[in-house]
PDB file of C-alpha atoms in Angstrom:
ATOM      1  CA  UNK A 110      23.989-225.420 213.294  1.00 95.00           C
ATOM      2  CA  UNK A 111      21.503-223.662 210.695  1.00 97.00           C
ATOM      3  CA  UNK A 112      22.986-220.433 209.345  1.00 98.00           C
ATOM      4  CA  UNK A 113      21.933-217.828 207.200  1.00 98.00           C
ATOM      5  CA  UNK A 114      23.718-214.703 206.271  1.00 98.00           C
ATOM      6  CA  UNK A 115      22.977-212.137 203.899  1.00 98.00           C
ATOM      7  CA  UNK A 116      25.119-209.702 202.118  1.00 98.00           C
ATOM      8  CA  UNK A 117      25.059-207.136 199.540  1.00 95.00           C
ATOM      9  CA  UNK A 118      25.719-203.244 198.916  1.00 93.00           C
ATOM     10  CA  UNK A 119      23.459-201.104 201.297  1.00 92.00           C
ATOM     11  CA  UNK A 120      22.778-198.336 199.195  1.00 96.00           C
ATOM     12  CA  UNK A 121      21.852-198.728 195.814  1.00 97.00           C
ATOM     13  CA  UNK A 122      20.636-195.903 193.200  1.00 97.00           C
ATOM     14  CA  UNK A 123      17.410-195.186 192.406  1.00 97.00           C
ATOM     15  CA  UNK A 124      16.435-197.321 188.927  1.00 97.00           C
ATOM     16  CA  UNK A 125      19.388-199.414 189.805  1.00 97.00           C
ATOM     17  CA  UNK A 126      19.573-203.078 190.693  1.00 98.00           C
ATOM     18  CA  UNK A 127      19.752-204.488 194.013  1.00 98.00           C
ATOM     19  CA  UNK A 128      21.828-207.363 194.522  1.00 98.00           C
ATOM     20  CA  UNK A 129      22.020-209.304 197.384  1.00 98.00           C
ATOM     21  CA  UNK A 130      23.527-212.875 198.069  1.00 98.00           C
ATOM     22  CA  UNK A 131      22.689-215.159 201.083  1.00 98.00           C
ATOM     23  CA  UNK A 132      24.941-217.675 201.882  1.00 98.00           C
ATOM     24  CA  UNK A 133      23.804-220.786 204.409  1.00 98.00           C
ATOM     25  CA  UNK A 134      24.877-223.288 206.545  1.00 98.00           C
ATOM     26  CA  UNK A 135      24.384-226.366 208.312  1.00 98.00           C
ATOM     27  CA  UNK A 136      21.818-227.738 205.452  1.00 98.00           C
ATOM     28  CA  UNK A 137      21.712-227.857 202.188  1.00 97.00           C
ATOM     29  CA  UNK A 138      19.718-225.987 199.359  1.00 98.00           C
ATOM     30  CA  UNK A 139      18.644-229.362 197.550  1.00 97.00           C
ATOM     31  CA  UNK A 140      17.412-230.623 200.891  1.00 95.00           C
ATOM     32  CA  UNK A 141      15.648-227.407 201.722  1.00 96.00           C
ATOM     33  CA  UNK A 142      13.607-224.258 199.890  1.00 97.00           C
ATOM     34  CA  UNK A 143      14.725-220.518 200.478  1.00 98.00           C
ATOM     35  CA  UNK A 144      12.511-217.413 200.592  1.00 98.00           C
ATOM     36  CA  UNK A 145      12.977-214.020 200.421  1.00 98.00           C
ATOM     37  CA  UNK A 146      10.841-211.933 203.132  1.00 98.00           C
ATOM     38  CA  UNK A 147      11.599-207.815 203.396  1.00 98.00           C
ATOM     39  CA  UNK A 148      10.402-205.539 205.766  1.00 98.00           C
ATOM     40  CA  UNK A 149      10.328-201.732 205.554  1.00 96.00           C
ATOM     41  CA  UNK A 150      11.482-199.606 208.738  1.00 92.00           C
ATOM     42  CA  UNK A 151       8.903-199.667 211.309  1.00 91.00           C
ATOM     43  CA  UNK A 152       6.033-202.057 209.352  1.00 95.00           C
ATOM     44  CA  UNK A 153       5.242-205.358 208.228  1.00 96.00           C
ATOM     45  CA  UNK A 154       6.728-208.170 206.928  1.00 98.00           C
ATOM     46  CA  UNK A 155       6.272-208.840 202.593  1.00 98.00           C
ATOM     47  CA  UNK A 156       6.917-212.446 201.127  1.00 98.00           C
ATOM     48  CA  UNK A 157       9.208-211.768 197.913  1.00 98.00           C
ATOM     49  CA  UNK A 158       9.475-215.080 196.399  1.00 98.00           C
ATOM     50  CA  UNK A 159      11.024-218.904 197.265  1.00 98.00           C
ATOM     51  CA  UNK A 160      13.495-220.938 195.273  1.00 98.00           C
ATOM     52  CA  UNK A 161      12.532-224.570 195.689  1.00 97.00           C
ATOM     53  CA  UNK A 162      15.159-227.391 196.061  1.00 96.00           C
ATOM     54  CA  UNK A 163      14.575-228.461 192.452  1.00 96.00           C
ATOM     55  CA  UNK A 164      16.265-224.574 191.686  1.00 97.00           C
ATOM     56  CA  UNK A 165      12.477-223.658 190.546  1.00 98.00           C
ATOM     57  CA  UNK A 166      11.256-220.153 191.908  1.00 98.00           C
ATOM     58  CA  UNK A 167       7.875-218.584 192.838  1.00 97.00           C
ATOM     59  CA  UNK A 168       7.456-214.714 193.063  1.00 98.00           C
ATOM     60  CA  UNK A 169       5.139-212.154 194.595  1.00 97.00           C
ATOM     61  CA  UNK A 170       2.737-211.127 192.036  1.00 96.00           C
ATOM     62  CA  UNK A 171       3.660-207.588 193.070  1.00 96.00           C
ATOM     63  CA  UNK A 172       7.332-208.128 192.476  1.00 97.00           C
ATOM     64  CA  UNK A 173       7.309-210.758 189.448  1.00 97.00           C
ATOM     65  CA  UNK A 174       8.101-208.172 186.641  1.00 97.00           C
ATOM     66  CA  UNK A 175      11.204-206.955 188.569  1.00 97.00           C
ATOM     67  CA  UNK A 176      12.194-210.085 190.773  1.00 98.00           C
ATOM     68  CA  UNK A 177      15.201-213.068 190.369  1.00 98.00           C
ATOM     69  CA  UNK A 178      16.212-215.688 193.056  1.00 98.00           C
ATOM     70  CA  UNK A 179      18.930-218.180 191.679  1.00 98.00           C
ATOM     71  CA  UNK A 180      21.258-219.857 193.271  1.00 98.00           C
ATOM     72  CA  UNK A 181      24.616-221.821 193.583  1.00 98.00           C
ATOM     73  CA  UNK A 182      23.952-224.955 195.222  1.00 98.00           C
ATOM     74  CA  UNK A 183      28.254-225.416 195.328  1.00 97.00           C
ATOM     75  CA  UNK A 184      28.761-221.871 197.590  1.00 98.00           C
ATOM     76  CA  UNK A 185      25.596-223.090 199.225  1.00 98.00           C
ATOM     77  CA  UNK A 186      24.518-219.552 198.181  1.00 98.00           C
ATOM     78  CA  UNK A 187      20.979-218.144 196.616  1.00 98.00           C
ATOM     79  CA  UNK A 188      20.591-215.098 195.352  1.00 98.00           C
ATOM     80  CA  UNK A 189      18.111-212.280 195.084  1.00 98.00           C
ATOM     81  CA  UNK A 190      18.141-209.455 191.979  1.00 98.00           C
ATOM     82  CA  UNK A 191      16.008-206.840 191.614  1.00 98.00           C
ATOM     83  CA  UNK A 192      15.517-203.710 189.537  1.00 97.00           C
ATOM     84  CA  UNK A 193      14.141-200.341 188.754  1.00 97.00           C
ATOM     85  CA  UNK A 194      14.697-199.763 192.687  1.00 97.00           C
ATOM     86  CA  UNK A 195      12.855-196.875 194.263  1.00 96.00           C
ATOM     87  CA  UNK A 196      12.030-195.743 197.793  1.00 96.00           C
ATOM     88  CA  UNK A 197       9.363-197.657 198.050  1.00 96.00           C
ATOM     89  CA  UNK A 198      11.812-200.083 198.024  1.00 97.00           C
ATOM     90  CA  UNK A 199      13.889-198.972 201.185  1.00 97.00           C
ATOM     91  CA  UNK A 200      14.133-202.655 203.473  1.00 98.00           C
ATOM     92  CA  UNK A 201      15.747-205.040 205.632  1.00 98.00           C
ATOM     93  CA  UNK A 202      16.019-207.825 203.117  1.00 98.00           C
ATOM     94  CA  UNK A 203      15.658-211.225 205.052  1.00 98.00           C
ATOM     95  CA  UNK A 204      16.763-214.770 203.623  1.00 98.00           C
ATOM     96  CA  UNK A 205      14.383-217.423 205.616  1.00 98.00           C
ATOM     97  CA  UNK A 206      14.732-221.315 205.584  1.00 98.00           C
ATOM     98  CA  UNK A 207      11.830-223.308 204.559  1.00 97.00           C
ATOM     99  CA  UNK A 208      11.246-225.848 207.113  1.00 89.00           C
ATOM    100  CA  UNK A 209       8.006-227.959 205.471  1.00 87.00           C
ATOM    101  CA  UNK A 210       6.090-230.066 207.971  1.00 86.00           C
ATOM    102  CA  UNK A 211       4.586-233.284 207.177  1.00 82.00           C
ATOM    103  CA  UNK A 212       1.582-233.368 208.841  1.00 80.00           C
ATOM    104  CA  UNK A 213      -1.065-236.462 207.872  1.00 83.00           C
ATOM    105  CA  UNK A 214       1.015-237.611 205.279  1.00 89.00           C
ATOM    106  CA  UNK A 215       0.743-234.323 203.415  1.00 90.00           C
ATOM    107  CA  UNK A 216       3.584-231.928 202.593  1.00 90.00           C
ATOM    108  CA  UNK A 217       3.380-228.206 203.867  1.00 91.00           C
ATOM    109  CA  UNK A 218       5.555-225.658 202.755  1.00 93.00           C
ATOM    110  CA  UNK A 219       6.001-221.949 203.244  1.00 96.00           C
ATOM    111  CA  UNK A 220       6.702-222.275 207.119  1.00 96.00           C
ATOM    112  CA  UNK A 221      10.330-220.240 207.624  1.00 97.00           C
ATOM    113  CA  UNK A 222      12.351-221.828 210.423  1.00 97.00           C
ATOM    114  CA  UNK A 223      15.694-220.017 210.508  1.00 98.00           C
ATOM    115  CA  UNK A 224      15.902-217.063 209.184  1.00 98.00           C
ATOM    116  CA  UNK A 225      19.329-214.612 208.717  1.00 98.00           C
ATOM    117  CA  UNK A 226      19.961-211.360 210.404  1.00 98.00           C
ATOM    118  CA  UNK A 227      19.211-209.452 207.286  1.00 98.00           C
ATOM    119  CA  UNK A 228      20.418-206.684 204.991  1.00 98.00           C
ATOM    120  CA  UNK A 229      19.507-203.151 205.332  1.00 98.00           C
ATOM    121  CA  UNK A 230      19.098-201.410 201.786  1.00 98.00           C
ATOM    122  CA  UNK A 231      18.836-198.016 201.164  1.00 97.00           C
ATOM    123  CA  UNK A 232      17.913-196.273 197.858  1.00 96.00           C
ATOM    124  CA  UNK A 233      19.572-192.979 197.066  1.00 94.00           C
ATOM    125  CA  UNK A 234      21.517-190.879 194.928  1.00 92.00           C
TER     126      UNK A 234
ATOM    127  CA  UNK B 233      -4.557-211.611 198.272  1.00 92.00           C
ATOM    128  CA  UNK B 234      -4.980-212.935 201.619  1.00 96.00           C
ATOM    129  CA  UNK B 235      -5.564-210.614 203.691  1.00 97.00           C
ATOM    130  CA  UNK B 236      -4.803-210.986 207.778  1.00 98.00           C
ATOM    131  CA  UNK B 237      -5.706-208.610 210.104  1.00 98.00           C
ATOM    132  CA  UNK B 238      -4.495-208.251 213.568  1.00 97.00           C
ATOM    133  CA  UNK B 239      -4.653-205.507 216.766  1.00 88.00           C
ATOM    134  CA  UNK B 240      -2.134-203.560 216.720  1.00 88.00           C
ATOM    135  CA  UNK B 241      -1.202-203.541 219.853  1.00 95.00           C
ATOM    136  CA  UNK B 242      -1.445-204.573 223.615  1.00 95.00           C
ATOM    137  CA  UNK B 243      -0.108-204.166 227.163  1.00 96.00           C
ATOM    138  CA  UNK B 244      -0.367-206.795 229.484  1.00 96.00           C
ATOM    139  CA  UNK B 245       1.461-208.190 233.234  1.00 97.00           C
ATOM    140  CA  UNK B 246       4.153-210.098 233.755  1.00 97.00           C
ATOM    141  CA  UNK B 247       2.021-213.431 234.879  1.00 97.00           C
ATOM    142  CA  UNK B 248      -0.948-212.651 233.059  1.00 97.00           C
ATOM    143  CA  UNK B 249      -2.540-214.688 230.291  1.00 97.00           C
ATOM    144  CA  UNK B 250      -2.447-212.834 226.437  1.00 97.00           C
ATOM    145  CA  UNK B 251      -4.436-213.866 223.872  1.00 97.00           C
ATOM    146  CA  UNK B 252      -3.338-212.543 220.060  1.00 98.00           C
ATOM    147  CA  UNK B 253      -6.055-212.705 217.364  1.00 97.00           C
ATOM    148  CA  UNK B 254      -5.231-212.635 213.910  1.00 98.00           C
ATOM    149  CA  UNK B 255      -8.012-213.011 211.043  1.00 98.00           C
ATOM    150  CA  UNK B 256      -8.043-214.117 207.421  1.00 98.00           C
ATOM    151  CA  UNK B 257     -10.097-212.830 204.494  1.00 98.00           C
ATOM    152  CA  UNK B 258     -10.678-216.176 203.664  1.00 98.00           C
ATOM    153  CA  UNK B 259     -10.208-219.537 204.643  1.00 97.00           C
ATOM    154  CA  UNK B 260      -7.264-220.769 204.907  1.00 96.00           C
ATOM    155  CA  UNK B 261      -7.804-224.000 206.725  1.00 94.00           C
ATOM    156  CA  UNK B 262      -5.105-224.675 209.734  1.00 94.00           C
ATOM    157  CA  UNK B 263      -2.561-223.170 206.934  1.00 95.00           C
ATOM    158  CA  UNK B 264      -1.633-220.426 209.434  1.00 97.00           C
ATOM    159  CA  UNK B 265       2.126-219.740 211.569  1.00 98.00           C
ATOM    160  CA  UNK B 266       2.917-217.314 214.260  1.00 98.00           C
ATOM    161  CA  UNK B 267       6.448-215.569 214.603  1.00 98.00           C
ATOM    162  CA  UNK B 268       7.902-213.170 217.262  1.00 98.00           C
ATOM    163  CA  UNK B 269      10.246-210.407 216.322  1.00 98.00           C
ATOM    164  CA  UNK B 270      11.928-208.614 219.046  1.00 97.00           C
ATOM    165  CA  UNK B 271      13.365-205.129 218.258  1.00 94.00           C
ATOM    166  CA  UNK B 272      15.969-205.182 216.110  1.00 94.00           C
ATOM    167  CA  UNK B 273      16.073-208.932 215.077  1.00 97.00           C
ATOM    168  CA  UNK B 274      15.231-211.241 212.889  1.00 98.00           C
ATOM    169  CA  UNK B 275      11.633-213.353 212.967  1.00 98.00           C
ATOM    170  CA  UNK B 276      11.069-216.575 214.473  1.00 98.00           C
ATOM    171  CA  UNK B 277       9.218-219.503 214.467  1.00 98.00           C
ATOM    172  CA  UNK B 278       6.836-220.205 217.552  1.00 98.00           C
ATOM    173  CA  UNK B 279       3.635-222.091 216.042  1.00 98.00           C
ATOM    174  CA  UNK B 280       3.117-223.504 212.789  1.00 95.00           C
ATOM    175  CA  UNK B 281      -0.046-225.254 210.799  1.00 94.00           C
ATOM    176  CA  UNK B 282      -2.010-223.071 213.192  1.00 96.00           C
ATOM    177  CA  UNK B 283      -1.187-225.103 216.919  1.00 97.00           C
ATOM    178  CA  UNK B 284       2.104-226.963 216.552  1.00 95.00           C
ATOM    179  CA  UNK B 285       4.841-225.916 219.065  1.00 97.00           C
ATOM    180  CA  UNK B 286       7.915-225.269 217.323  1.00 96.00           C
ATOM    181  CA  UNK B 287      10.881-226.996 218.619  1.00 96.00           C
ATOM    182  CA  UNK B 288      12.845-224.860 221.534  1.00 97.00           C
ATOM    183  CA  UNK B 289       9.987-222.736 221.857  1.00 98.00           C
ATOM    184  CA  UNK B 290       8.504-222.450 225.385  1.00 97.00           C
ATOM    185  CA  UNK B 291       5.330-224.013 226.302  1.00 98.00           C
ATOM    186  CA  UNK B 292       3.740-220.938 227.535  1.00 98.00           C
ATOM    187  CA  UNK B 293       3.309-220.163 223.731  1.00 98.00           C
ATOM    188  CA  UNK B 294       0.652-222.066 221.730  1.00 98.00           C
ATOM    189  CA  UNK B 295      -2.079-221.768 219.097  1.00 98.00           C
ATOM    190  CA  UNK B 296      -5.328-222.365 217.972  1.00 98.00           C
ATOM    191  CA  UNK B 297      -7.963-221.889 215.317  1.00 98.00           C
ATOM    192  CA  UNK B 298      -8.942-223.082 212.011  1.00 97.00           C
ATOM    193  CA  UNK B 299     -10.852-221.520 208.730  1.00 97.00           C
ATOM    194  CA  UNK B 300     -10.412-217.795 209.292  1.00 98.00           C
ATOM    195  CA  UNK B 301      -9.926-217.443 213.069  1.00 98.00           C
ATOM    196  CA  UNK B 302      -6.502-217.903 214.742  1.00 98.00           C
ATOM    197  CA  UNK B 303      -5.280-217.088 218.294  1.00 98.00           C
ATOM    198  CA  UNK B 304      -1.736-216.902 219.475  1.00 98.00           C
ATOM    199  CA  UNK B 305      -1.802-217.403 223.551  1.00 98.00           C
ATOM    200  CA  UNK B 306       1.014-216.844 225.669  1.00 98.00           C
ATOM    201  CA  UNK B 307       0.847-217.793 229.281  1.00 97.00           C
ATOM    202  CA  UNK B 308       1.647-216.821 231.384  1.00 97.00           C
ATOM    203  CA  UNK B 309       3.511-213.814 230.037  1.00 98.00           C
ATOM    204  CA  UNK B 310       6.657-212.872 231.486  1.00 97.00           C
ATOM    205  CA  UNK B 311       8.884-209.460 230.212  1.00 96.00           C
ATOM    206  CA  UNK B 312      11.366-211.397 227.776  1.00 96.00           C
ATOM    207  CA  UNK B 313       8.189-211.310 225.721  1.00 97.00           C
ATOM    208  CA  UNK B 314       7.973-208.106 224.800  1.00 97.00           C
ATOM    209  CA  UNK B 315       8.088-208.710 220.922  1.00 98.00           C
ATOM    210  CA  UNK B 316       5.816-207.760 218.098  1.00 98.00           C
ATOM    211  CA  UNK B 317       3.965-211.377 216.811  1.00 98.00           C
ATOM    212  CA  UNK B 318       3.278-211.951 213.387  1.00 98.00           C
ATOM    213  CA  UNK B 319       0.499-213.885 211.709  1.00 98.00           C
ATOM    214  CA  UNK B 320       1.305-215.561 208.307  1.00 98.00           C
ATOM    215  CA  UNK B 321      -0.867-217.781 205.786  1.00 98.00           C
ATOM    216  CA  UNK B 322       0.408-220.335 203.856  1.00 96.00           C
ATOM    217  CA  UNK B 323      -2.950-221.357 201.874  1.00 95.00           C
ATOM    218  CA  UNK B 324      -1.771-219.594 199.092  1.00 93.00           C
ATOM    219  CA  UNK B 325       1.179-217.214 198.199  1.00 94.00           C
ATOM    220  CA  UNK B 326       2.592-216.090 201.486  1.00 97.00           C
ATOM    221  CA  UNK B 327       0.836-213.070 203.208  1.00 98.00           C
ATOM    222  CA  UNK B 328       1.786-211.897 206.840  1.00 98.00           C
ATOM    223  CA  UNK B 329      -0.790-209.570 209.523  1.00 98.00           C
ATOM    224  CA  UNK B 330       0.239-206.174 210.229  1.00 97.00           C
ATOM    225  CA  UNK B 331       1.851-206.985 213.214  1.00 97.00           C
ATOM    226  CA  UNK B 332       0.270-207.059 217.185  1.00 98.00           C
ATOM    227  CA  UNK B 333       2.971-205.288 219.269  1.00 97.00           C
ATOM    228  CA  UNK B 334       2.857-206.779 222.948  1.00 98.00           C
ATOM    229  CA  UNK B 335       4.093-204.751 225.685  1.00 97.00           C
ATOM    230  CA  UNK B 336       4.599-206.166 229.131  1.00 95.00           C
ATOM    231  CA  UNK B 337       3.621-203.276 232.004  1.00 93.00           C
TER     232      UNK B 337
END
């Protein structure tokens, strides 16, 4: 069964850094890529970044200068940091499963299959 | 950017037929998946590459378009659908729509 859990510290100080793990199941992170995917109270969803299964990552433009996903392929764990927090920043951090379709014998990622129930962050003093 | 807009919202009857539009600022070939969030949970999957059914996902649900013109369909709707649906692009870095919230009357 496909699992995905994330955890962290829901309140974090402005200017601080948020740090949040998510820890899967039932597949494995060289078999399978990871995003990243928040979503502020009440609106949309934002892409963060993806860490493939070869442990390289890809980052929102947006985000880049402040963004890290690594992970621990052992604890079957990947992890997101980010810093200089602020409001704006205020989320339900989601870890998502990339499921990649073959479809005419070409490769397509970015399609999230499974995704975890998600971490609510806060940022206050 | 891609940009994808969507309505943001409609009501519909249990046993009618809903169709969900969702538009890109450019092309994005058949590059284009469709998720339902229900209040307080996590996405999911329902279409992907624009009209495959994801696994588990009921038949009622399915997709079309291609280029910059997608539609999600449900029919008929019934009340366990009352969900906001997603559009997201994968032609380049990941972008989702706003978001069409579906209530069932």
């Amino acid at each position: 069964q496909v699992q995905l859990k994330e955890s962290g510290p829901g309140l974090v100080q402005p200017s601080q850094t948020l740090s949040l793990t998510c820890t899967v199941s039932g597949f494995s992170l060289t078999s399978y890529n990871v995003h990243w995917v928040r979503q502020p109270t009440g609106k949309g969803l934002e892409w963060m970044g993806v860490i493939w299964t070869g442990g390289s990552t890809d980052y929102n433009s947006a985000l880049k200068s402040r963004l890290s996903i690594s992970r621990d392929t052992s604890k079957s764990q990947v992890f997101l940091k980010m810093n200089s927090l602020q409001t704006e920043d205020i989320a339900t951090y989601y870890c998502a499963r990339d499921s990649g379709y073959y479809y005419d014998g070409t490769y397509y990622p970015y399609v999230m299959d499974a995704w975890g129930q998600g971490a609510s962050v806060t940022v206050s003093s | 950017d891609t940009v994808l807009t969507q309505s943001p919202a409609l009501a519909v009857s249990p046993g009618e037929r809903v169709t969900i539009s969702c538009r890109a600022s450019e092309s994005v070939s058949t590059l284009m998946h469709w998720y339902q969030q229900k209040p307080g949970q996590q996405p999911k999957l329902l279409i992907y590459l624009a009209s495959n059914l994801e696994s588990g996902v009921p038949a009622r649900f399915s997709g079309s378009g291609s280029g910059t013109d997608f539609t999600l369909t449900i029919d008929p709707v019934e009340a366990d659908d009352t969900a906001t649906y997603y559009c997201q692009q994968s032609w380049n870095d990941p972008t989702f729509g706003s978001g069409t919230k579906l209530e069932i009357k």
